[in-house]
Amino acid sequence: MAKTFELETLKMRLDDVQLQGLGLHQRIQRALRALILDGALAPGLKLPATRVLAKSLGIARDTVENAYVQLQRDGFIARREGSGSYVCEALGTELRGGSGRRIKAQAGKSSLAPLGTGLSQRGRMILDSGGVNDQQVIKAFATGLPETRSFPTDVWERLQRQVMRDSRSSVLLHGDPQGAEPLRKAIATYLNLERGAQCSPDQILVLSSTRQALFLCAQLLVDVGQPILLENPGYYGARKAFETAEAKVVPIDVDESGIRTDLLHADRSGAHCVYVTPSHQYPTGTTLTLERRLELINWAAEKGKWVIEDDYDSEFHYDGKPTACVQGLDKYQRTLYLGTFSKTLFPGLRMGYMVLPPALVKAFTYARSMMDGHTPQLLQLTLARFMEDGHYNAHVRAMRKLYAGRQTVMLDAIGKHLGGVVTACRPQGGLQIPCVLHEGWSEEKTIHKAASAGVQLSGLSRLYAGTAQKQGWLLGYSSLTAHEIEIAMLRLANALKTR
């Protein structure tokens, strides 16, 4: 540390690019503060008088005075009447640490603890998971991505203006953590009529996404180290949500009729919950039969379990009417129903919901209030009007017809260009098609070859637990026109020609 004040050192700091654009007195104050923190100005060092420093820098004395005043307020310097201004003595202990040893970096190495070591065990798990990579643009075969180019933005904008006009400043305030009442009413009405649910607005919890719903389930229904049952294969996001909450994931196999209820009855893990996707099992696309739905409900009631029903894309069912949701059949109220508007409208809306058994509403609402308070009221009230005026149902019907046609185009393209590579498993609905690779083809290698041609494929194997994994891909088609599907399929086929 310098034992005397060196003017040239201060001038060099004043030329720092990070200080450009600030007022002159701010630059002086920031420069002196940095020199003190760096140890260039020792605790107890006497600073030049404001008049002397101003003359040396060729500036007004008031500019230096303002800088000194701020440094004194912040505790960096002490000013003694009739004596002068000094670097605060107390900073000696603070900068050196409690033992009096100066914390500093030498030869490129720091005595500070390495970054990241302060994370909790859960924090390290989240870091290691790599997070979730949302597809920000329309890419070939992106899964779960709706067609946004056909969304009636003019209608949405008009309804949003109406909400602003009618609600005025109240829409800008904090909202109900459970969700705006008009939207909860609209959701309950829609689910009761279209999905065969049995719920009231008081059971609805409006959220930002299905991920938030899964996080709440993981926090409120499963203790650390406790098991939870998940479909195998199953939704990767759900598995990561529960693993991050330090729950023990127990896989339950699915077959052509959905989750095997015989394995649920045989389970002795002590799990209190099961996560299922009954309408379109993820990723196989199979629909849980009515017989098994009733078996699932009775199993939960008899054993005192919770059923987490993720109904992520049931609106898009192409072979007849979709089966009624499990929640609507469950007279014992053991089912938590998860829904999302990201698949039916647009992902940028960031809005989903839960239908909760009455006994869980208060706890989940309290937990949600601790996370992010509430979903923006303006979006909620706009969506409520969008649903009340019939625009939601009309849009879903139009998209159902559009996606059914695109699924046919996609299946034809797979058969024409990739018949010797994969077998497509045609689902009854949904927004993607599972494809199983023929013997001799490697999932890892095909994904790598596709990526080199600018086509991103989502592998099937990671969706399986254990060693019995199927090699293949999950191909999305909902966001692609017929022409885009054909072009992307040709590009993929050409990329795979050379093994």
Coordinates of C-alpha atoms in Angstrom, one line a residue:
M1 CA 0.0 0.0 0.0
A2 CA 1.1 3.5 -0.8
K3 CA 2.2 5.5 2.3
T4 CA 1.8 8.8 0.4
F5 CA -0.8 10.0 -1.9
E6 CA 0.3 9.7 -5.6
L7 CA -1.5 12.0 -7.9
E8 CA -0.5 10.1 -11.1
T9 CA -2.2 7.0 -9.8
L10 CA -5.4 8.9 -9.3
K11 CA -5.2 10.4 -12.8
M12 CA -4.8 7.0 -14.3
R13 CA -7.9 5.8 -12.5
L14 CA -9.8 8.9 -13.8
D15 CA -9.1 7.8 -17.3
D16 CA -10.7 4.4 -16.8
V17 CA -13.2 3.7 -19.6
Q18 CA -15.8 2.5 -17.1
L19 CA -15.9 6.0 -15.5
Q20 CA -16.5 7.8 -18.8
G21 CA -19.9 9.4 -19.0
L22 CA -20.1 10.1 -15.3
G23 CA -20.0 13.6 -13.8
L24 CA -16.6 14.8 -12.8
H25 CA -17.2 14.7 -9.1
Q26 CA -18.5 11.1 -9.5
R27 CA -15.4 10.1 -11.4
I28 CA -13.2 11.4 -8.7
Q29 CA -15.3 9.7 -6.0
R30 CA -15.3 6.4 -7.8
A31 CA -11.6 6.5 -8.6
L32 CA -10.7 7.2 -5.0
R33 CA -13.0 4.5 -3.8
A34 CA -11.4 2.0 -6.1
L35 CA -7.9 2.9 -5.0
I36 CA -9.0 2.4 -1.4
L37 CA -10.6 -0.9 -2.0
D38 CA -7.6 -2.1 -4.1
G39 CA -5.3 -1.2 -1.2
A40 CA -3.5 1.4 -3.2
L41 CA -4.4 4.0 -0.5
A42 CA -3.6 2.6 2.9
P43 CA -6.0 2.9 5.9
G44 CA -5.1 6.1 7.8
L45 CA -3.4 7.7 4.8
K46 CA -3.9 11.5 4.7
L47 CA -5.6 12.7 1.5
P48 CA -4.7 16.1 -0.2
A49 CA -6.7 19.1 0.9
T50 CA -9.6 19.8 -1.5
R51 CA -8.0 23.1 -2.6
V52 CA -4.7 21.3 -3.3
L53 CA -6.2 18.4 -5.2
A54 CA -8.4 20.7 -7.2
K55 CA -5.5 22.8 -8.3
S56 CA -3.4 19.8 -9.2
L57 CA -6.3 18.4 -11.4
G58 CA -7.1 21.8 -12.8
I59 CA -10.8 21.7 -11.7
A60 CA -13.1 23.6 -9.3
R61 CA -12.6 23.0 -5.6
D62 CA -16.4 22.3 -5.2
T63 CA -16.0 19.3 -7.5
V64 CA -13.4 17.7 -5.2
E65 CA -15.5 18.7 -2.1
N66 CA -18.5 16.9 -3.4
A67 CA -16.5 13.8 -4.1
Y68 CA -15.0 13.9 -0.5
V69 CA -18.5 14.4 1.0
Q70 CA -19.8 11.3 -0.7
L71 CA -16.8 9.2 0.3
Q72 CA -17.3 10.3 3.9
R73 CA -21.0 9.4 3.8
D74 CA -20.1 6.0 2.5
G75 CA -17.6 5.4 5.2
F76 CA -14.4 5.4 3.1
I77 CA -12.8 8.5 4.5
A78 CA -12.9 10.3 7.9
R79 CA -12.7 14.1 8.0
R80 CA -11.3 15.8 11.0
E81 CA -11.8 19.5 11.5
G82 CA -8.5 21.4 11.5
S83 CA -6.6 18.2 10.5
G84 CA -7.7 17.0 7.1
S85 CA -9.2 14.0 5.4
Y86 CA -7.9 10.4 6.0
V87 CA -8.7 6.9 4.6
C88 CA -10.9 5.3 7.2
E89 CA -8.8 3.3 9.7
A90 CA -11.6 0.7 10.1
L91 CA -11.0 -0.4 6.6
G92 CA -7.7 -1.9 7.6
T93 CA -9.4 -4.9 9.3
E94 CA -12.1 -5.2 6.7
L95 CA -9.7 -5.3 3.8
R96 CA -7.2 -7.6 5.5
G97 CA -9.8 -10.0 7.0
G98 CA -10.3 -10.8 10.6
S99 CA -6.8 -12.3 11.0
G100 CA -5.2 -9.2 9.7
R101 CA -4.0 -11.0 6.5
R102 CA -4.6 -9.1 3.3
I103 CA -6.8 -10.9 0.8
K104 CA -5.1 -10.6 -2.6
A105 CA -4.4 -12.4 -5.8
Q106 CA -0.8 -13.4 -6.6
A107 CA 0.6 -14.9 -9.8
G108 CA -2.9 -15.3 -11.3
K109 CA -4.1 -17.2 -8.2
S110 CA -6.5 -15.9 -5.7
S111 CA -6.8 -16.8 -2.0
L112 CA -10.6 -16.4 -2.3
A113 CA -12.7 -19.6 -2.3
P114 CA -13.5 -20.8 -5.9
L115 CA -16.8 -19.8 -7.3
G116 CA -19.6 -22.3 -7.1
T117 CA -18.4 -24.0 -3.9
G118 CA -21.1 -22.1 -1.9
L119 CA -24.0 -23.8 -3.7
S120 CA -26.2 -26.1 -1.8
Q121 CA -26.5 -29.8 -2.8
R122 CA -29.8 -28.9 -4.7
G123 CA -28.0 -26.0 -6.3
R124 CA -25.2 -28.2 -7.6
M125 CA -27.8 -30.6 -9.0
I126 CA -29.5 -27.8 -10.8
L127 CA -26.2 -26.6 -12.2
D128 CA -25.2 -30.1 -13.3
S129 CA -28.6 -30.6 -15.0
G130 CA -27.9 -27.9 -17.6
G131 CA -31.4 -26.4 -17.2
V132 CA -34.0 -26.5 -19.9
N133 CA -33.2 -25.3 -23.4
D134 CA -36.4 -23.7 -24.8
Q135 CA -36.5 -23.4 -28.6
Q136 CA -36.6 -19.7 -29.2
V137 CA -37.3 -19.9 -33.0
I138 CA -39.2 -22.2 -35.2
K139 CA -36.8 -25.1 -35.9
A140 CA -37.3 -28.3 -37.9
F141 CA -39.0 -31.0 -35.7
A142 CA -39.1 -28.9 -32.5
T143 CA -41.4 -30.7 -30.1
G144 CA -44.4 -29.2 -28.4
L145 CA -44.2 -25.9 -30.3
P146 CA -47.5 -24.6 -31.6
E147 CA -48.1 -22.7 -34.8
T148 CA -47.9 -19.1 -33.8
R149 CA -48.1 -17.5 -37.2
S150 CA -51.9 -18.2 -37.3
F151 CA -52.6 -16.7 -33.9
P152 CA -55.2 -13.9 -34.1
T153 CA -53.0 -11.2 -32.7
D154 CA -55.4 -8.4 -33.8
V155 CA -58.2 -9.9 -31.6
W156 CA -55.8 -10.3 -28.7
E157 CA -54.6 -6.7 -29.0
R158 CA -58.2 -5.4 -29.2
L159 CA -59.2 -7.3 -26.0
Q160 CA -56.1 -6.2 -24.2
R161 CA -56.9 -2.5 -25.0
Q162 CA -60.4 -3.1 -23.6
V163 CA -59.0 -4.5 -20.4
M164 CA -56.7 -1.5 -20.0
R165 CA -59.6 0.9 -20.7
D166 CA -62.0 -0.8 -18.3
S167 CA -59.6 -1.6 -15.5
R168 CA -57.5 1.5 -15.6
S169 CA -54.7 1.6 -13.0
S170 CA -56.1 -1.4 -11.0
V171 CA -54.7 -3.8 -13.6
L172 CA -51.2 -2.5 -12.8
L173 CA -51.3 -3.5 -9.2
H174 CA -50.6 -6.8 -7.5
G175 CA -53.0 -9.6 -8.2
D176 CA -54.5 -12.5 -6.4
P177 CA -51.9 -15.3 -6.0
Q178 CA -54.5 -17.8 -6.9
G179 CA -55.3 -16.0 -10.1
A180 CA -57.8 -13.4 -11.4
E181 CA -61.4 -14.6 -10.7
P182 CA -62.7 -14.0 -14.3
L183 CA -59.9 -16.2 -15.7
R184 CA -60.5 -18.9 -13.1
K185 CA -64.2 -18.9 -14.0
A186 CA -63.4 -19.1 -17.7
I187 CA -61.0 -22.0 -17.1
A188 CA -63.4 -23.9 -14.9
T189 CA -66.2 -23.5 -17.5
Y190 CA -64.0 -24.7 -20.3
L191 CA -62.7 -27.7 -18.5
N192 CA -66.2 -28.8 -17.3
L193 CA -67.6 -28.6 -20.8
E194 CA -64.7 -29.7 -23.0
R195 CA -62.6 -32.0 -20.8
G196 CA -65.3 -33.6 -18.7
A197 CA -63.8 -32.1 -15.5
Q198 CA -65.7 -31.5 -12.3
C199 CA -64.3 -28.3 -10.8
S200 CA -65.2 -24.9 -9.5
P201 CA -63.3 -21.6 -9.9
D202 CA -62.2 -21.9 -6.3
Q203 CA -60.1 -25.0 -7.2
I204 CA -58.2 -23.3 -10.0
L205 CA -54.7 -22.0 -9.4
V206 CA -53.3 -19.8 -12.2
L207 CA -49.5 -20.3 -12.8
S208 CA -46.8 -19.2 -15.1
S209 CA -46.2 -22.7 -16.6
T210 CA -46.5 -26.5 -16.1
R211 CA -42.9 -26.4 -14.9
Q212 CA -44.1 -24.2 -12.0
A213 CA -46.9 -26.6 -11.3
L214 CA -44.4 -29.5 -11.2
F215 CA -42.1 -27.6 -8.9
L216 CA -45.0 -26.9 -6.5
C217 CA -45.9 -30.6 -6.5
A218 CA -42.4 -31.5 -5.8
Q219 CA -42.1 -29.1 -2.9
L220 CA -45.5 -29.8 -1.3
L221 CA -46.2 -33.4 -1.9
V222 CA -42.8 -35.1 -1.8
D223 CA -40.2 -34.9 1.0
V224 CA -36.5 -35.1 0.5
G225 CA -35.5 -38.8 -0.2
Q226 CA -39.1 -39.9 -0.6
P227 CA -40.1 -41.8 -3.7
I228 CA -42.5 -40.7 -6.4
L229 CA -43.8 -42.8 -9.2
L230 CA -43.3 -41.7 -12.9
E231 CA -44.2 -43.2 -16.2
N232 CA -41.4 -45.0 -18.0
P233 CA -40.7 -43.7 -20.6
G234 CA -41.8 -40.3 -19.4
Y235 CA -41.6 -36.6 -19.6
Y236 CA -38.0 -35.5 -18.9
G237 CA -39.0 -32.2 -17.4
A238 CA -41.1 -33.9 -14.7
R239 CA -38.3 -36.3 -13.8
K240 CA -35.8 -33.4 -13.5
A241 CA -38.3 -31.4 -11.4
F242 CA -38.6 -34.2 -8.8
E243 CA -35.0 -35.2 -8.9
T244 CA -34.0 -31.6 -8.3
A245 CA -36.3 -31.6 -5.2
E246 CA -34.3 -34.6 -4.1
A247 CA -37.1 -37.1 -4.5
K248 CA -36.4 -40.7 -5.5
V249 CA -38.0 -41.3 -8.9
V250 CA -39.4 -44.8 -9.2
P251 CA -40.3 -45.7 -12.9
I252 CA -43.5 -47.5 -13.7
D253 CA -43.6 -49.0 -17.2
V254 CA -46.2 -48.1 -19.8
D255 CA -47.6 -50.3 -22.6
E256 CA -50.1 -49.8 -25.5
S257 CA -52.8 -49.0 -23.0
G258 CA -50.9 -46.5 -20.9
I259 CA -49.4 -46.8 -17.4
R260 CA -49.5 -50.3 -16.1
T261 CA -51.9 -50.2 -13.1
D262 CA -50.9 -53.7 -12.1
L263 CA -47.4 -52.4 -11.4
L264 CA -48.9 -49.6 -9.3
H265 CA -50.7 -52.2 -7.1
A266 CA -47.5 -54.2 -6.8
D267 CA -45.4 -51.1 -5.9
R268 CA -43.9 -51.3 -2.4
S269 CA -41.7 -48.2 -2.5
G270 CA -43.9 -46.1 -0.2
A271 CA -44.5 -43.4 -2.7
H272 CA -47.4 -41.0 -2.1
C273 CA -47.8 -39.7 -5.7
V274 CA -47.8 -40.8 -9.3
Y275 CA -47.2 -38.5 -12.3
V276 CA -49.2 -39.5 -15.4
T277 CA -50.0 -38.1 -18.9
P278 CA -53.2 -40.0 -19.6
S279 CA -54.5 -38.3 -22.8
H280 CA -51.3 -38.6 -24.8
Q281 CA -48.7 -40.4 -22.9
Y282 CA -45.3 -38.7 -23.3
P283 CA -43.6 -39.7 -25.4
T284 CA -45.4 -42.8 -26.8
G285 CA -48.6 -40.9 -27.6
T286 CA -50.8 -43.8 -26.3
T287 CA -54.1 -42.9 -24.5
L288 CA -54.8 -44.4 -21.1
T289 CA -57.8 -46.6 -21.4
L290 CA -61.0 -45.9 -19.5
E291 CA -60.6 -49.2 -17.6
R292 CA -57.1 -48.2 -16.4
R293 CA -58.3 -44.7 -15.6
L294 CA -60.8 -46.1 -13.2
E295 CA -58.2 -48.5 -11.8
L296 CA -55.8 -45.6 -11.2
I297 CA -58.5 -43.6 -9.4
N298 CA -59.5 -46.5 -7.2
W299 CA -55.8 -47.3 -6.4
A300 CA -55.2 -43.7 -5.3
A301 CA -58.4 -43.7 -3.2
E302 CA -57.6 -47.1 -1.5
K303 CA -54.0 -46.3 -0.8
G304 CA -54.3 -42.6 0.0
K305 CA -52.1 -41.5 -3.0
W306 CA -52.2 -38.4 -5.1
V307 CA -52.5 -38.5 -8.9
I308 CA -50.7 -35.7 -10.8
E309 CA -52.4 -35.6 -14.2
D310 CA -50.5 -33.6 -16.8
D311 CA -53.0 -32.9 -19.6
Y312 CA -50.5 -30.9 -21.7
D313 CA -52.0 -31.2 -25.2
S314 CA -55.3 -33.1 -24.9
E315 CA -57.1 -30.5 -27.0
F316 CA -55.3 -31.9 -30.1
H317 CA -56.9 -35.3 -30.4
Y318 CA -57.5 -36.4 -34.0
D319 CA -59.2 -39.8 -33.8
G320 CA -62.7 -39.1 -32.4
K321 CA -63.5 -37.4 -29.2
P322 CA -60.7 -37.3 -26.5
T323 CA -61.3 -39.4 -23.4
A324 CA -62.6 -37.5 -20.3
C325 CA -59.8 -36.4 -18.0
V326 CA -59.0 -38.4 -14.9
Q327 CA -59.9 -35.5 -12.7
G328 CA -63.5 -35.5 -13.9
L329 CA -63.9 -39.2 -13.1
D330 CA -62.3 -39.0 -9.7
K331 CA -65.1 -38.7 -7.2
Y332 CA -62.6 -39.1 -4.4
Q333 CA -60.7 -35.9 -5.2
R334 CA -57.3 -37.4 -5.2
T335 CA -56.2 -35.9 -8.6
L336 CA -54.2 -32.7 -9.3
Y337 CA -54.9 -31.6 -12.9
L338 CA -52.2 -29.6 -14.8
G339 CA -53.0 -27.6 -17.9
T340 CA -51.1 -25.1 -20.1
F341 CA -51.9 -22.3 -22.6
S342 CA -48.4 -22.5 -24.1
K343 CA -49.4 -25.4 -26.4
T344 CA -52.9 -24.1 -27.3
L345 CA -52.1 -20.4 -27.8
F346 CA -48.4 -19.3 -27.8
P347 CA -45.4 -20.2 -25.5
G348 CA -44.6 -16.5 -24.9
L349 CA -47.8 -16.2 -22.9
R350 CA -46.2 -18.1 -20.1
M351 CA -49.4 -19.2 -18.4
G352 CA -50.7 -22.5 -17.1
Y353 CA -53.0 -23.7 -14.3
M354 CA -53.8 -26.4 -11.9
V355 CA -57.1 -27.8 -10.7
L356 CA -56.5 -28.8 -7.1
P357 CA -58.5 -31.0 -4.7
P358 CA -60.1 -28.6 -2.2
A359 CA -57.9 -29.8 0.6
L360 CA -54.8 -28.6 -1.2
V361 CA -55.9 -25.2 -2.6
K362 CA -54.7 -23.1 0.4
A363 CA -51.3 -24.7 0.7
F364 CA -50.5 -24.5 -3.0
T365 CA -51.7 -20.9 -3.2
Y366 CA -49.5 -19.9 -0.2
A367 CA -46.5 -21.6 -1.8
R368 CA -47.1 -19.9 -5.1
S369 CA -47.3 -16.5 -3.3
M370 CA -43.8 -17.1 -2.0
M371 CA -42.4 -17.9 -5.4
D372 CA -43.4 -15.1 -7.7
G373 CA -46.6 -13.6 -6.2
H374 CA -49.0 -13.7 -9.1
T375 CA -49.3 -13.9 -12.9
P376 CA -49.6 -10.4 -14.6
Q377 CA -53.2 -9.3 -14.3
L378 CA -53.3 -7.7 -17.7
L379 CA -52.5 -11.0 -19.4
Q380 CA -55.0 -12.9 -17.2
L381 CA -57.9 -10.6 -17.9
T382 CA -57.1 -10.5 -21.6
L383 CA -57.1 -14.3 -21.7
A384 CA -60.4 -14.4 -19.7
R385 CA -62.1 -12.3 -22.4
F386 CA -60.5 -14.3 -25.1
M387 CA -62.1 -17.4 -23.7
E388 CA -65.4 -15.8 -22.7
D389 CA -66.0 -14.4 -26.2
G390 CA -65.4 -17.8 -27.8
H391 CA -62.1 -17.0 -29.5
Y392 CA -60.2 -19.7 -27.5
N393 CA -62.5 -22.5 -28.6
A394 CA -62.5 -21.3 -32.2
H395 CA -58.7 -21.1 -32.3
V396 CA -58.3 -24.6 -30.8
R397 CA -60.7 -26.0 -33.4
A398 CA -58.8 -24.4 -36.2
M399 CA -55.4 -25.6 -34.9
R400 CA -56.8 -29.1 -34.3
K401 CA -57.7 -29.3 -38.0
L402 CA -54.4 -27.8 -39.1
Y403 CA -52.3 -30.1 -36.9
A404 CA -54.2 -33.2 -38.0
G405 CA -53.3 -32.4 -41.6
R406 CA -49.7 -31.7 -40.7
Q407 CA -49.4 -35.0 -38.9
T408 CA -50.5 -36.8 -42.0
V409 CA -48.0 -34.9 -44.1
M410 CA -45.3 -35.8 -41.5
L411 CA -46.1 -39.5 -41.5
D412 CA -46.1 -39.6 -45.3
A413 CA -42.7 -37.8 -45.4
I414 CA -41.2 -40.2 -42.9
G415 CA -42.4 -43.2 -44.9
K416 CA -41.1 -41.8 -48.2
H417 CA -37.7 -40.5 -47.0
L418 CA -36.8 -42.5 -43.9
G419 CA -38.6 -45.8 -44.4
G420 CA -35.4 -47.8 -44.0
V421 CA -34.2 -45.9 -41.0
V422 CA -37.1 -45.5 -38.5
T423 CA -40.6 -46.7 -37.9
A424 CA -43.1 -44.0 -36.9
C425 CA -45.5 -44.8 -34.1
R426 CA -48.6 -42.9 -35.1
P427 CA -50.3 -41.3 -32.0
Q428 CA -54.0 -40.5 -31.8
G429 CA -53.1 -36.8 -31.3
G430 CA -50.5 -34.5 -29.8
L431 CA -47.9 -32.3 -31.4
Q432 CA -45.1 -34.8 -32.1
I433 CA -44.4 -38.3 -33.4
P434 CA -42.2 -40.9 -31.7
C435 CA -39.9 -42.8 -34.2
V436 CA -38.0 -45.9 -33.3
L437 CA -34.7 -46.6 -35.1
H438 CA -34.2 -49.8 -37.0
E439 CA -31.5 -52.2 -35.9
G440 CA -28.1 -51.0 -36.9
W441 CA -28.8 -47.3 -36.6
S442 CA -27.4 -45.4 -33.6
E443 CA -29.4 -42.6 -32.0
E444 CA -26.3 -40.7 -31.0
K445 CA -24.8 -40.9 -34.5
T446 CA -28.0 -39.9 -36.3
I447 CA -28.6 -36.9 -34.0
H448 CA -25.0 -35.8 -34.6
K449 CA -25.3 -36.2 -38.4
A450 CA -28.6 -34.3 -38.4
A451 CA -27.1 -31.5 -36.4
S452 CA -24.4 -31.1 -39.0
A453 CA -27.1 -30.5 -41.6
G454 CA -28.9 -28.0 -39.4
V455 CA -31.6 -30.3 -38.1
Q456 CA -32.1 -30.7 -34.4
L457 CA -33.5 -34.1 -33.3
S458 CA -34.8 -34.9 -29.8
G459 CA -33.6 -38.4 -28.7
L460 CA -36.0 -41.0 -27.2
S461 CA -33.5 -42.9 -25.1
R462 CA -33.1 -40.2 -22.4
L463 CA -36.8 -40.5 -21.7
Y464 CA -36.4 -44.0 -20.4
A465 CA -35.2 -45.1 -16.9
G466 CA -33.0 -48.1 -16.5
T467 CA -31.3 -50.0 -19.3
A468 CA -34.3 -51.0 -21.4
Q469 CA -34.2 -48.0 -23.7
K470 CA -35.5 -47.6 -27.2
Q471 CA -33.3 -45.8 -29.6
G472 CA -35.1 -43.2 -31.7
W473 CA -36.3 -39.6 -32.0
L474 CA -39.3 -37.5 -31.1
L475 CA -40.3 -35.4 -34.2
G476 CA -42.4 -32.3 -33.8
Y477 CA -44.5 -31.1 -36.7
S478 CA -47.1 -28.6 -35.4
S479 CA -45.1 -25.5 -36.1
L480 CA -44.1 -26.5 -39.6
T481 CA -46.0 -26.0 -42.9
A482 CA -46.3 -28.9 -45.3
H483 CA -43.5 -27.4 -47.4
E484 CA -41.3 -26.9 -44.4
I485 CA -41.8 -30.5 -43.3
E486 CA -40.8 -31.8 -46.8
I487 CA -37.7 -29.6 -47.0
A488 CA -36.6 -30.6 -43.5
M489 CA -37.2 -34.3 -44.1
L490 CA -35.2 -34.2 -47.3
R491 CA -32.3 -32.5 -45.5
L492 CA -32.4 -35.1 -42.7
A493 CA -32.6 -38.0 -45.2
N494 CA -29.6 -36.6 -47.1
A495 CA -27.6 -36.2 -43.9
L496 CA -28.2 -39.9 -43.0
K497 CA -27.2 -41.3 -46.3
T498 CA -23.6 -41.7 -45.2
R499 CA -23.4 -43.7 -42.0

